[in-house]
CSV table of C-alpha atoms and ligand atoms in Angstrom, one decimal:
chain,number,residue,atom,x,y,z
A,1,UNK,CA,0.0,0.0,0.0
A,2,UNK,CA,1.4,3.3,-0.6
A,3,UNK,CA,0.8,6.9,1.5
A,4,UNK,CA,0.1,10.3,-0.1
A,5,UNK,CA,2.3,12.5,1.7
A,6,UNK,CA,-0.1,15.7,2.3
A,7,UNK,CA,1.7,18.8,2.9
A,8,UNK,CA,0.0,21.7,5.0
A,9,UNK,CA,0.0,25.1,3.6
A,10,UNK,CA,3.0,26.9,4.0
A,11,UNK,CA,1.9,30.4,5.5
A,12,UNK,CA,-0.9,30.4,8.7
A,13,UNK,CA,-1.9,33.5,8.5
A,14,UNK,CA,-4.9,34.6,8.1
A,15,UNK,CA,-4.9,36.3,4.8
A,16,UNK,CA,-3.0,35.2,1.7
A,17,UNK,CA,-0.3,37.2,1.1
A,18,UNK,CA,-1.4,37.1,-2.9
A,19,UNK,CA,-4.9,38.6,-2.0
A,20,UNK,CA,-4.8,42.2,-3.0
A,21,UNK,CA,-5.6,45.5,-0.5
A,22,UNK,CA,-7.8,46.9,0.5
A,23,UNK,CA,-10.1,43.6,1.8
A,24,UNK,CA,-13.4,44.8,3.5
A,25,UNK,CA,-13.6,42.5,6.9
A,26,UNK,CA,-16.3,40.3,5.9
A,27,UNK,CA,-14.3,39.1,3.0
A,28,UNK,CA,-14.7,35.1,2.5
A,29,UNK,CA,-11.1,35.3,2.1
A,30,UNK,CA,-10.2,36.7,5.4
A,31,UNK,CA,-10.2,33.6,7.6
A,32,UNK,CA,-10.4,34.3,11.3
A,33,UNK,CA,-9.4,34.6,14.0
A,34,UNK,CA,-7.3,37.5,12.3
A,35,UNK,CA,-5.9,40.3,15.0
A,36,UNK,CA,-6.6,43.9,13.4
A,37,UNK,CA,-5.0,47.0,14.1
A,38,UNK,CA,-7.2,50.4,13.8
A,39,UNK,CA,-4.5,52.7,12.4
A,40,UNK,CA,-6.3,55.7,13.2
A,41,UNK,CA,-6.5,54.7,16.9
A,42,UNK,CA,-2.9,53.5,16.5
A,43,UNK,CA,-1.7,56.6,15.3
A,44,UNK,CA,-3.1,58.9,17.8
A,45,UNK,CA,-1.9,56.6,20.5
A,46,UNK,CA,1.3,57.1,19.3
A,47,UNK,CA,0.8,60.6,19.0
A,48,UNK,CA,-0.7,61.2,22.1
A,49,UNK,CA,2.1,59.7,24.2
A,50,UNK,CA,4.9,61.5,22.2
A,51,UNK,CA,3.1,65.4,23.3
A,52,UNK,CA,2.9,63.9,26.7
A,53,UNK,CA,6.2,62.7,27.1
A,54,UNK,CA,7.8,66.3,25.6
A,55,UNK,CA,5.3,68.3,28.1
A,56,UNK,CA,7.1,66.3,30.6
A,57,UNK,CA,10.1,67.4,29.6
A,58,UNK,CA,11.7,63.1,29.2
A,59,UNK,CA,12.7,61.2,26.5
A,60,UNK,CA,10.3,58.7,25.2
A,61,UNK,CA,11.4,54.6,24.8
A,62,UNK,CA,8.7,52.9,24.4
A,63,UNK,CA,8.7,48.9,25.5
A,64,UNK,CA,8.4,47.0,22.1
A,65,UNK,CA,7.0,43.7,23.4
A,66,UNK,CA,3.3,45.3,23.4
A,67,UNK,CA,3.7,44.8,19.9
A,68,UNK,CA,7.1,43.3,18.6
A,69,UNK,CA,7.0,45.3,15.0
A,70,UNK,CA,9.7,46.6,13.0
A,71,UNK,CA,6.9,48.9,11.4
A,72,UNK,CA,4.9,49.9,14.3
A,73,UNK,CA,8.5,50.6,16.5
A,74,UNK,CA,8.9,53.0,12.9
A,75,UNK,CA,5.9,54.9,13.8
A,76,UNK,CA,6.9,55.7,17.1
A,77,UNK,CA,10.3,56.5,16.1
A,78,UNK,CA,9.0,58.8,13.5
A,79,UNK,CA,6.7,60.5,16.3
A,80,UNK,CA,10.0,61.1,18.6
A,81,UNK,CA,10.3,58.2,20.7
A,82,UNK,CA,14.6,58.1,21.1
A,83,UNK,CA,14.8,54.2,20.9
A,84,UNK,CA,13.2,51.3,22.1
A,85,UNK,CA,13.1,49.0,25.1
A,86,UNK,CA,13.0,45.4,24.9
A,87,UNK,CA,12.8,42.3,27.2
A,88,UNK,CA,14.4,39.6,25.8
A,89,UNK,CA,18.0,38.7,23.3
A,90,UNK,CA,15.9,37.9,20.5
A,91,UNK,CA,13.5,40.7,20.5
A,92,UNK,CA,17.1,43.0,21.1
A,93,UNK,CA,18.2,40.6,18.0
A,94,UNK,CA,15.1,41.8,15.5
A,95,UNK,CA,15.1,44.9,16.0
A,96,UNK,CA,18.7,45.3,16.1
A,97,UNK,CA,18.2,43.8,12.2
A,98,UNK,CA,15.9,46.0,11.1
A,99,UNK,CA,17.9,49.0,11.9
A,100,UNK,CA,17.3,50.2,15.5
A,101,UNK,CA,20.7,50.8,17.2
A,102,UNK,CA,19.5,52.5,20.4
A,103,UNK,CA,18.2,49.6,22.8
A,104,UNK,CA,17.9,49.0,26.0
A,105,UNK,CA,17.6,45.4,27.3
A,106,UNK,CA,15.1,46.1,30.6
A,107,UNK,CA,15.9,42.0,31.8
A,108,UNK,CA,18.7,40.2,33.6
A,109,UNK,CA,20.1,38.5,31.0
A,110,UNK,CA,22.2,35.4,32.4
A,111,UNK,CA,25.0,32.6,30.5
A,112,UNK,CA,26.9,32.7,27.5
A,113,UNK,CA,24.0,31.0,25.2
A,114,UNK,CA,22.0,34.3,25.4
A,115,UNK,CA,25.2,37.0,26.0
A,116,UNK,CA,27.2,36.1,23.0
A,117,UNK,CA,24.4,36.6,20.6
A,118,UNK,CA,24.1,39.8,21.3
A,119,UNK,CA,28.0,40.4,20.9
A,120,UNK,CA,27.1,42.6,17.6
A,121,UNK,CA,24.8,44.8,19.2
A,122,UNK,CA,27.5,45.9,21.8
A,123,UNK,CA,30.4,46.3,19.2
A,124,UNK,CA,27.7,48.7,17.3
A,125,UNK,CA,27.2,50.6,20.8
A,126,UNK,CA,23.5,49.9,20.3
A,127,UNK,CA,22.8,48.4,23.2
A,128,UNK,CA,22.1,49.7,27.4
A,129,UNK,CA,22.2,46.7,29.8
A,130,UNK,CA,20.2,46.4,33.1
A,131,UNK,CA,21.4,44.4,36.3
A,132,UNK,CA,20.4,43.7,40.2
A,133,UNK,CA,23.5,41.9,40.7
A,134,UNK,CA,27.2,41.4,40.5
A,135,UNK,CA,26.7,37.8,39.0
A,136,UNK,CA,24.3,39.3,36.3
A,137,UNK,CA,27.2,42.1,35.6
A,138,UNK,CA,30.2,39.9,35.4
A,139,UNK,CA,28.7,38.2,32.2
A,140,UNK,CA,28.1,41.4,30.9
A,141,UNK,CA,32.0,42.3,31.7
A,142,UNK,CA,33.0,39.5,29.7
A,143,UNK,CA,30.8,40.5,26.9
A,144,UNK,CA,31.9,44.1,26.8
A,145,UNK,CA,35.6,42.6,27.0
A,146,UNK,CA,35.1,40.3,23.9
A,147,UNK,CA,33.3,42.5,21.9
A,148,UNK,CA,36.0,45.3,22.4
A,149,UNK,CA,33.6,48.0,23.7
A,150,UNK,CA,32.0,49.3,27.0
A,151,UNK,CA,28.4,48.2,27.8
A,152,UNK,CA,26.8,51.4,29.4
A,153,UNK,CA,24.6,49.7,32.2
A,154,UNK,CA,21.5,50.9,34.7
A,155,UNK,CA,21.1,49.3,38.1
A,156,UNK,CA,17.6,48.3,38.3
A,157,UNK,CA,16.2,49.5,41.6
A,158,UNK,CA,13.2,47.8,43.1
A,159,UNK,CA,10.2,50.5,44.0
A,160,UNK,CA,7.5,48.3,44.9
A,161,UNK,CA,6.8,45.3,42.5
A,162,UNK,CA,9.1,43.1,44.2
A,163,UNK,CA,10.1,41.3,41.1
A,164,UNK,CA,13.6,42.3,40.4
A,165,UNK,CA,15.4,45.4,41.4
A,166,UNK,CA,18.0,46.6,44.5
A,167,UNK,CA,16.5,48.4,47.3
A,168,UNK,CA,17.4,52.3,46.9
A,169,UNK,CA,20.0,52.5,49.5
A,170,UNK,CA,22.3,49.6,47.7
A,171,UNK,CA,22.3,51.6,44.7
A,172,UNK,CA,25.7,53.0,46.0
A,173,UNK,CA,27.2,49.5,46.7
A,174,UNK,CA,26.2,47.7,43.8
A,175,UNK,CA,26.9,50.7,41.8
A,176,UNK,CA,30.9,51.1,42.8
A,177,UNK,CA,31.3,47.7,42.0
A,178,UNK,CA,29.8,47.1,38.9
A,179,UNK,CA,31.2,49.9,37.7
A,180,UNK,CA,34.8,48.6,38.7
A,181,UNK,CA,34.0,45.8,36.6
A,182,UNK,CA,36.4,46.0,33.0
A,183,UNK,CA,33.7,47.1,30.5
A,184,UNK,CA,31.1,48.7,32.0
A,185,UNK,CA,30.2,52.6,32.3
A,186,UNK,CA,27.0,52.6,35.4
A,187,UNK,CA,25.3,55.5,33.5
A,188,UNK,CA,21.9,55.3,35.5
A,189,UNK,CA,18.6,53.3,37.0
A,190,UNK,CA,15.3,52.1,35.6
A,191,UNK,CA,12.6,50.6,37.3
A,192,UNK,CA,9.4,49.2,36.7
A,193,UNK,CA,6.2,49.4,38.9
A,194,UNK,CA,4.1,47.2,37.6
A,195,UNK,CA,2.3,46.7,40.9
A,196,UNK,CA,-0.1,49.7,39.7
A,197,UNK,CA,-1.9,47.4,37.7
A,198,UNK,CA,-2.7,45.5,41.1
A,199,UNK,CA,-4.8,48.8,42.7
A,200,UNK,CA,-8.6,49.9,42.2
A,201,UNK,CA,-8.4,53.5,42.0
A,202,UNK,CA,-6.9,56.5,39.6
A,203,UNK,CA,-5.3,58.2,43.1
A,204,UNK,CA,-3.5,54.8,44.2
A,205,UNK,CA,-1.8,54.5,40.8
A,206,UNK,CA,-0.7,58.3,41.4
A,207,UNK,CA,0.9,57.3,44.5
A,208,UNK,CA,2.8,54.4,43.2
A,209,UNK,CA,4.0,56.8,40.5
A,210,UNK,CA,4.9,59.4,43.3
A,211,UNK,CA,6.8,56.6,45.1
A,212,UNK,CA,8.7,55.4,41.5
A,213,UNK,CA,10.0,58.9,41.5
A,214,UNK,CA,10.6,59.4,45.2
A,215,UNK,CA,13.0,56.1,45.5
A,216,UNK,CA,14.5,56.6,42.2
A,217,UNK,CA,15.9,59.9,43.5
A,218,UNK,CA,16.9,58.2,46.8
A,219,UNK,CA,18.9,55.8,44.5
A,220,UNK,CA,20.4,58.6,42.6
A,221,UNK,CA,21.5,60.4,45.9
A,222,UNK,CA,23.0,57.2,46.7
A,223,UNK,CA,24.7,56.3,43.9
A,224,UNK,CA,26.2,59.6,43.3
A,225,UNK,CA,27.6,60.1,46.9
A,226,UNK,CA,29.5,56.9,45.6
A,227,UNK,CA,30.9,58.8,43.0
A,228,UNK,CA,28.7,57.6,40.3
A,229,UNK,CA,27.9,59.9,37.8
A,230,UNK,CA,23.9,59.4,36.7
A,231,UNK,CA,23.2,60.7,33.3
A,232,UNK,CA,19.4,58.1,32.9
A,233,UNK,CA,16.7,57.9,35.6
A,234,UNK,CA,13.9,55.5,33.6
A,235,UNK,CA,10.8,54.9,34.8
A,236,UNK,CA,7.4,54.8,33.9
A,237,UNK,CA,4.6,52.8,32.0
A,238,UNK,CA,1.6,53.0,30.3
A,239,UNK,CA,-0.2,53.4,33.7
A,240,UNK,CA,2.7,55.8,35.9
A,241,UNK,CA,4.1,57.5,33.2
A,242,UNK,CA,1.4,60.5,33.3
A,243,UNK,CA,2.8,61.1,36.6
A,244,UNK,CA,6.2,61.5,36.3
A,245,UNK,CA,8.3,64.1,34.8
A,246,UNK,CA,11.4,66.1,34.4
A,247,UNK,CA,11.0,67.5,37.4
A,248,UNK,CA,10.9,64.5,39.3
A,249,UNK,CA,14.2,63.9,38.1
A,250,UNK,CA,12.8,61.0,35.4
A,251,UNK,CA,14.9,61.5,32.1
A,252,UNK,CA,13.0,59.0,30.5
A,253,UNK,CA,9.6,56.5,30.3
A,254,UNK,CA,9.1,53.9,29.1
A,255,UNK,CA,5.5,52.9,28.5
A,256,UNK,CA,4.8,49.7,26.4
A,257,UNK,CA,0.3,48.7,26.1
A,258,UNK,CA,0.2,52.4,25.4
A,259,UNK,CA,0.5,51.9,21.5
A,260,UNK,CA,-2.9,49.8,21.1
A,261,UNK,CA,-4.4,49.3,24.6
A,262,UNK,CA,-6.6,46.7,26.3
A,263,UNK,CA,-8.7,46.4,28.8
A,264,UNK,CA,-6.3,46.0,31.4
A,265,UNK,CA,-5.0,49.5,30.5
A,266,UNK,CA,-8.6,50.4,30.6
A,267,UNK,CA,-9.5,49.2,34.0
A,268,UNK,CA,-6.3,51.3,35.2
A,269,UNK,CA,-7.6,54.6,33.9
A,270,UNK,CA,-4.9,54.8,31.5
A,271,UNK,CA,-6.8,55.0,28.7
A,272,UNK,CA,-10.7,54.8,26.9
A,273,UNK,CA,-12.5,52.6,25.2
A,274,UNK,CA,-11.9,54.3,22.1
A,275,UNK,CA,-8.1,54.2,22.4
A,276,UNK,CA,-8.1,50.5,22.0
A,277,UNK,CA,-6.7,49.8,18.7
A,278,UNK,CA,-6.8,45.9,18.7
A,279,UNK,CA,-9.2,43.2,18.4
A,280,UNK,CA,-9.5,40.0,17.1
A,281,UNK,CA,-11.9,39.6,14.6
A,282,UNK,CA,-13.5,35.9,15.1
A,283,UNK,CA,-16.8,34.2,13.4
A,284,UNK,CA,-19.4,32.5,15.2
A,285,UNK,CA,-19.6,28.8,14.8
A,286,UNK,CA,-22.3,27.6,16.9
A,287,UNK,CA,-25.3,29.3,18.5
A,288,UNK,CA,-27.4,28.5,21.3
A,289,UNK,CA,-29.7,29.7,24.3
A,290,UNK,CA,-28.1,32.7,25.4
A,291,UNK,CA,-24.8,32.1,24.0
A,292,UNK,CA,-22.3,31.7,20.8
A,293,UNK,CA,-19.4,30.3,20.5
A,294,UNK,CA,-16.9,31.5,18.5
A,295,UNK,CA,-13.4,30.0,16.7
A,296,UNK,CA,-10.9,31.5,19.0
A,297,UNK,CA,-10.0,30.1,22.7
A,298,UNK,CA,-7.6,30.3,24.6
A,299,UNK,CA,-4.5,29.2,22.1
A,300,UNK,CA,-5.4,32.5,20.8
A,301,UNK,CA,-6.9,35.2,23.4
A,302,UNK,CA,-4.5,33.8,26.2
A,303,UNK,CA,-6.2,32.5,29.5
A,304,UNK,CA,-5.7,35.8,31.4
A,305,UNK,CA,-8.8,37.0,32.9
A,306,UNK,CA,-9.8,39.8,35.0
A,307,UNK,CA,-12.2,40.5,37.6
A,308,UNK,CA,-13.8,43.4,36.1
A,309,UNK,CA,-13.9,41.4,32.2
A,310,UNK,CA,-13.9,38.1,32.1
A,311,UNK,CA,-11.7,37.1,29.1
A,312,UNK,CA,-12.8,40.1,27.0
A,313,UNK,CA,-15.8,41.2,25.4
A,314,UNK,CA,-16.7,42.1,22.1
A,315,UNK,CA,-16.8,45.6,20.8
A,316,UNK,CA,-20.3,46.3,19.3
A,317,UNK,CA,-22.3,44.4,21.7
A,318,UNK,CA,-21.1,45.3,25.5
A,319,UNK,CA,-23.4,43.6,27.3
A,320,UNK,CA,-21.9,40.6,25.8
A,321,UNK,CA,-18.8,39.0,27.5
A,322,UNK,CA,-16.7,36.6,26.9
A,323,UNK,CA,-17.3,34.2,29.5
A,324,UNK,CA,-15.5,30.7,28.8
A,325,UNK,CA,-12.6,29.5,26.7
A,326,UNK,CA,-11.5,26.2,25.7
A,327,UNK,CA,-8.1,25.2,23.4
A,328,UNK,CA,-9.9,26.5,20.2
A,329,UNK,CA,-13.4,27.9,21.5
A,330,UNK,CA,-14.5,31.1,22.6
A,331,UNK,CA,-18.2,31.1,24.5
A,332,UNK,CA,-19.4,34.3,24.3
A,333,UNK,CA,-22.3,35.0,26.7
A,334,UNK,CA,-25.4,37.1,25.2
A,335,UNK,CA,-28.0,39.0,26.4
A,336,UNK,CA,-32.0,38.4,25.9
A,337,UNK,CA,-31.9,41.5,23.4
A,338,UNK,CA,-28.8,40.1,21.4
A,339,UNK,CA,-29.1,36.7,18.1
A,340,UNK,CA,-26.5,36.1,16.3
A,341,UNK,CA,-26.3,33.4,13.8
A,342,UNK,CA,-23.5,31.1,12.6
A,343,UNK,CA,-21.4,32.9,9.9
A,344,UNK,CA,-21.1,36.6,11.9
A,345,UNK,CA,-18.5,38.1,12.3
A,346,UNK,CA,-17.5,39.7,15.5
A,347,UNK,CA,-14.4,41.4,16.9
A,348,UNK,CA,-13.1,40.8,20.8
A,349,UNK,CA,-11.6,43.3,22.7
A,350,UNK,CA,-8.3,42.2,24.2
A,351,UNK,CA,-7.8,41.7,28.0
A,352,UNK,CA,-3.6,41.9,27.7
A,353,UNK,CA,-2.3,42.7,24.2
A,354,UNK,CA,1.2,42.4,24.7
A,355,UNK,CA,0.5,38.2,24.7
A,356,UNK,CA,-1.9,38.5,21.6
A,357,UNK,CA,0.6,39.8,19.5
A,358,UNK,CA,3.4,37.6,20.4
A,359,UNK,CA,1.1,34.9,19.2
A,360,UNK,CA,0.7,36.4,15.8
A,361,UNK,CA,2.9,36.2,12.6
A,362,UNK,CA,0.8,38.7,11.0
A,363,UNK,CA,-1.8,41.5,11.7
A,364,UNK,CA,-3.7,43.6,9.8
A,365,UNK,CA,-4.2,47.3,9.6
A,366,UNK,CA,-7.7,48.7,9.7
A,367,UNK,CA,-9.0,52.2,7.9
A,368,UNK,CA,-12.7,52.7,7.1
A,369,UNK,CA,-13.8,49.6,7.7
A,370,UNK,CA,-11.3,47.7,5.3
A,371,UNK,CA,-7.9,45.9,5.7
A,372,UNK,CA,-5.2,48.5,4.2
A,373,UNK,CA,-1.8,46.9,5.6
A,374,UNK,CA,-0.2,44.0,6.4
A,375,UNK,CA,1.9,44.4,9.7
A,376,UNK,CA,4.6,41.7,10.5
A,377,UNK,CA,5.1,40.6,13.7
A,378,UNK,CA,9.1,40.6,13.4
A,379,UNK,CA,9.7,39.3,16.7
A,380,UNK,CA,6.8,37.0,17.1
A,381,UNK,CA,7.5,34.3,20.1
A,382,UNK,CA,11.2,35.8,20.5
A,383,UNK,CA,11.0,35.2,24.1
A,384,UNK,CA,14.7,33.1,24.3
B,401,LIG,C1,10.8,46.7,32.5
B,401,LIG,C2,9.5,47.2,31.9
B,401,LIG,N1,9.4,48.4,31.4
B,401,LIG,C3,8.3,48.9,30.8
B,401,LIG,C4,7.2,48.2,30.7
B,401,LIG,C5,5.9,48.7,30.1
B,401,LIG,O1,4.8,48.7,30.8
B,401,LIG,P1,3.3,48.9,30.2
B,401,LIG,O2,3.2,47.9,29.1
B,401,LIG,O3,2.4,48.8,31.3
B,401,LIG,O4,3.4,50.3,29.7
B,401,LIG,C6,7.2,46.8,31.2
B,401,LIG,C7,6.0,46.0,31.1
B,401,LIG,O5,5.9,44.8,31.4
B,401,LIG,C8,8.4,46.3,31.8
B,401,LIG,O6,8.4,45.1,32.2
């Protein structure tokens, strides 16, 4: 007996590359779930956090793992942002590729596996590092060693998340000897307080902002009465970085959801429900009492779930919510008032953006009700 070898087809994305633009959304060639990007919401986002970061008198370098795109990191670029921040070697890796060459690595990165890729970035002087720790910093003294050129570095100082970071009043200690380490230049601290997204009010997020600054500049009074000379004091996100400025001492932020939003951001009064620029556009496949379930679960929309959203809701019909998700089914709950039928097409608001995109190869732009562009996901899944 023979076999018949069937190969899949090559590119899973949602829309054939050959299909020509513009596609209007209900197009039988568009399959779903396909992750759309309004580009007039996009833009203004972009926009909007540019004029807020001059008013504040700091640089803008905005986190590129809310969306991982050579094309939407241009956009910002183009608006002022001075460079990008990333999280991980390979998302330092793509965007070094496509032409960024001011980066900073916000993330402990530990062993040779990871520090010799990113060899070429530091003999280009693209790249800032960040460390807690003298073990973290030795491997990046060996890296600045081999690649013939000094790493300028930031001592990440811990204001309240509790995930990484040095206490304010170590930022003297760890400073002096990092900085007598062959190879690296301490030029300043960043932090991240990502513990805002844990309060319930607008005034509790102001305070953890207030407290960002307030130990940062404890830091910096430590760190320079150890001779260090502080040039960068990063701070701020999507959620604090309304509250910080120049006068604070903050030289930069570095806010990341900002570009297309969620309902996270949402819930932390950092932005509307008209400044969400993504949603997944999905099509119901089943419909019954009070419900519809539709061809994106949680391979797709990511389990995360909040309290005040469930796993998301859609965008036309908000009395609707999202309220169970299997591997490859979304249930969407619907009230009395609401049919829909199998066939419609309906797009989901996102709960946490940053972990949609990373799941997409493609996305696609959105103007007057049409798909106009095809945005690349450069550094899809570069999480090594
Ligand atoms: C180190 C660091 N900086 C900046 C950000 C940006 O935060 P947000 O996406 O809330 O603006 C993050 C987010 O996780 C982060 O981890």
């Amino acid at each position: 007996m023979t076999s018949t070898l069937v190969r899949p087809a090559r590119a899973a994305v949602p829309l054939d590359p050959s299909v020509p633009l513009p596609v209007p959304l209900d197009d039988p060639r568009l399959a779903t779930p396909a992750l759309l990007i309004d580009l007039d919401v996009l833009d203004s986002n972009v926009a909007r956090m540019a004029a807020l970061a001059g008013r504040a008198g700091v640089a803008l370098r905005p986190h590129a793992k809310s969306h991982k795109s050579l094309a939407i990191a241009g956009r910002q670029l183009a608006a002022g942002a001075v460079g990008l921040c990333v999280a991980t070697v390979g998302e330092a890796e793509t965007f070094f590729a496509g032409g960024i060459v001011d980066l900073t690595l916000a993330y402990p990165i530990h062993g040779d596996a990871k520090l010799r890729r990113l060899r070429p970035l530091v003999a280009a002087g693209a790249l800032t590092m960040v460390t807690d720790s003298i073990e973290i910093a030795e491997g990046y003294s060996r890296l600045a060693v081999d690649a013939g050129e000094d790493i300028p570095v930031l001592l990440e100082i811990d204001t309240g998340m509790h995930r990484v970071g040095i206490p304010p009043g170590r930022a003297g200690t760890l400073g002096s000897q990092v900085a007598a380490l062959p190879g690296l230049e301490v030029v300043g601290l960043l932090t991240h307080a990502g513990h805002a997204h844990d309060v319930l009010t607008q005034p509790e997020i102001a305070a953890i902002a207030r407290d960002e600054a307030r130990l940062l500049a404890d830091a910096r009074d430590h760190a320079e009465r150890a001779g260090l000379q502080i040039t960068v004091v990063s701070a701020g996100s999507s959620l604090t970085a309304p509250y910080l400025t120049a006068a604070d001492g903050i030289t930069e932020i570095r806010p990341g959801t900002y570009v297309l939003n969620d309902l996270r951001t949402i819930t932390c009064y950092a932005c509307t429900a008209d400044q969400i620029a993504a949603s997944m556009l999905t099509t119901m496949v089943s419909v019954g009492p009070g419900r519809a379930v539709f061809d994106a679960g949680n391979k797709t929309l990511t389990p995360t779930r909040i309290e005040q959203h469930g796993y998301g809701y859609p965008r036309e019909i908000p009395d609707a919510r999202v309220g169970r998700l299997s591997e490859e089914h979304g249930v969407l709950q619907l009230p009395d008032t609401e049919q829909l039928v199998v066939g419609d097409r309906v797009r989901m608001l996102p709960v946490h953006i940053c972990a949609w995109m990373d799941l997409q190869r493609e996305v696609y732009g959105v103007r007057g009700g049409e798909i106009v562009s095809r945005i690349t996901v450069d550094a899809m899944r570069r999480s090594i």
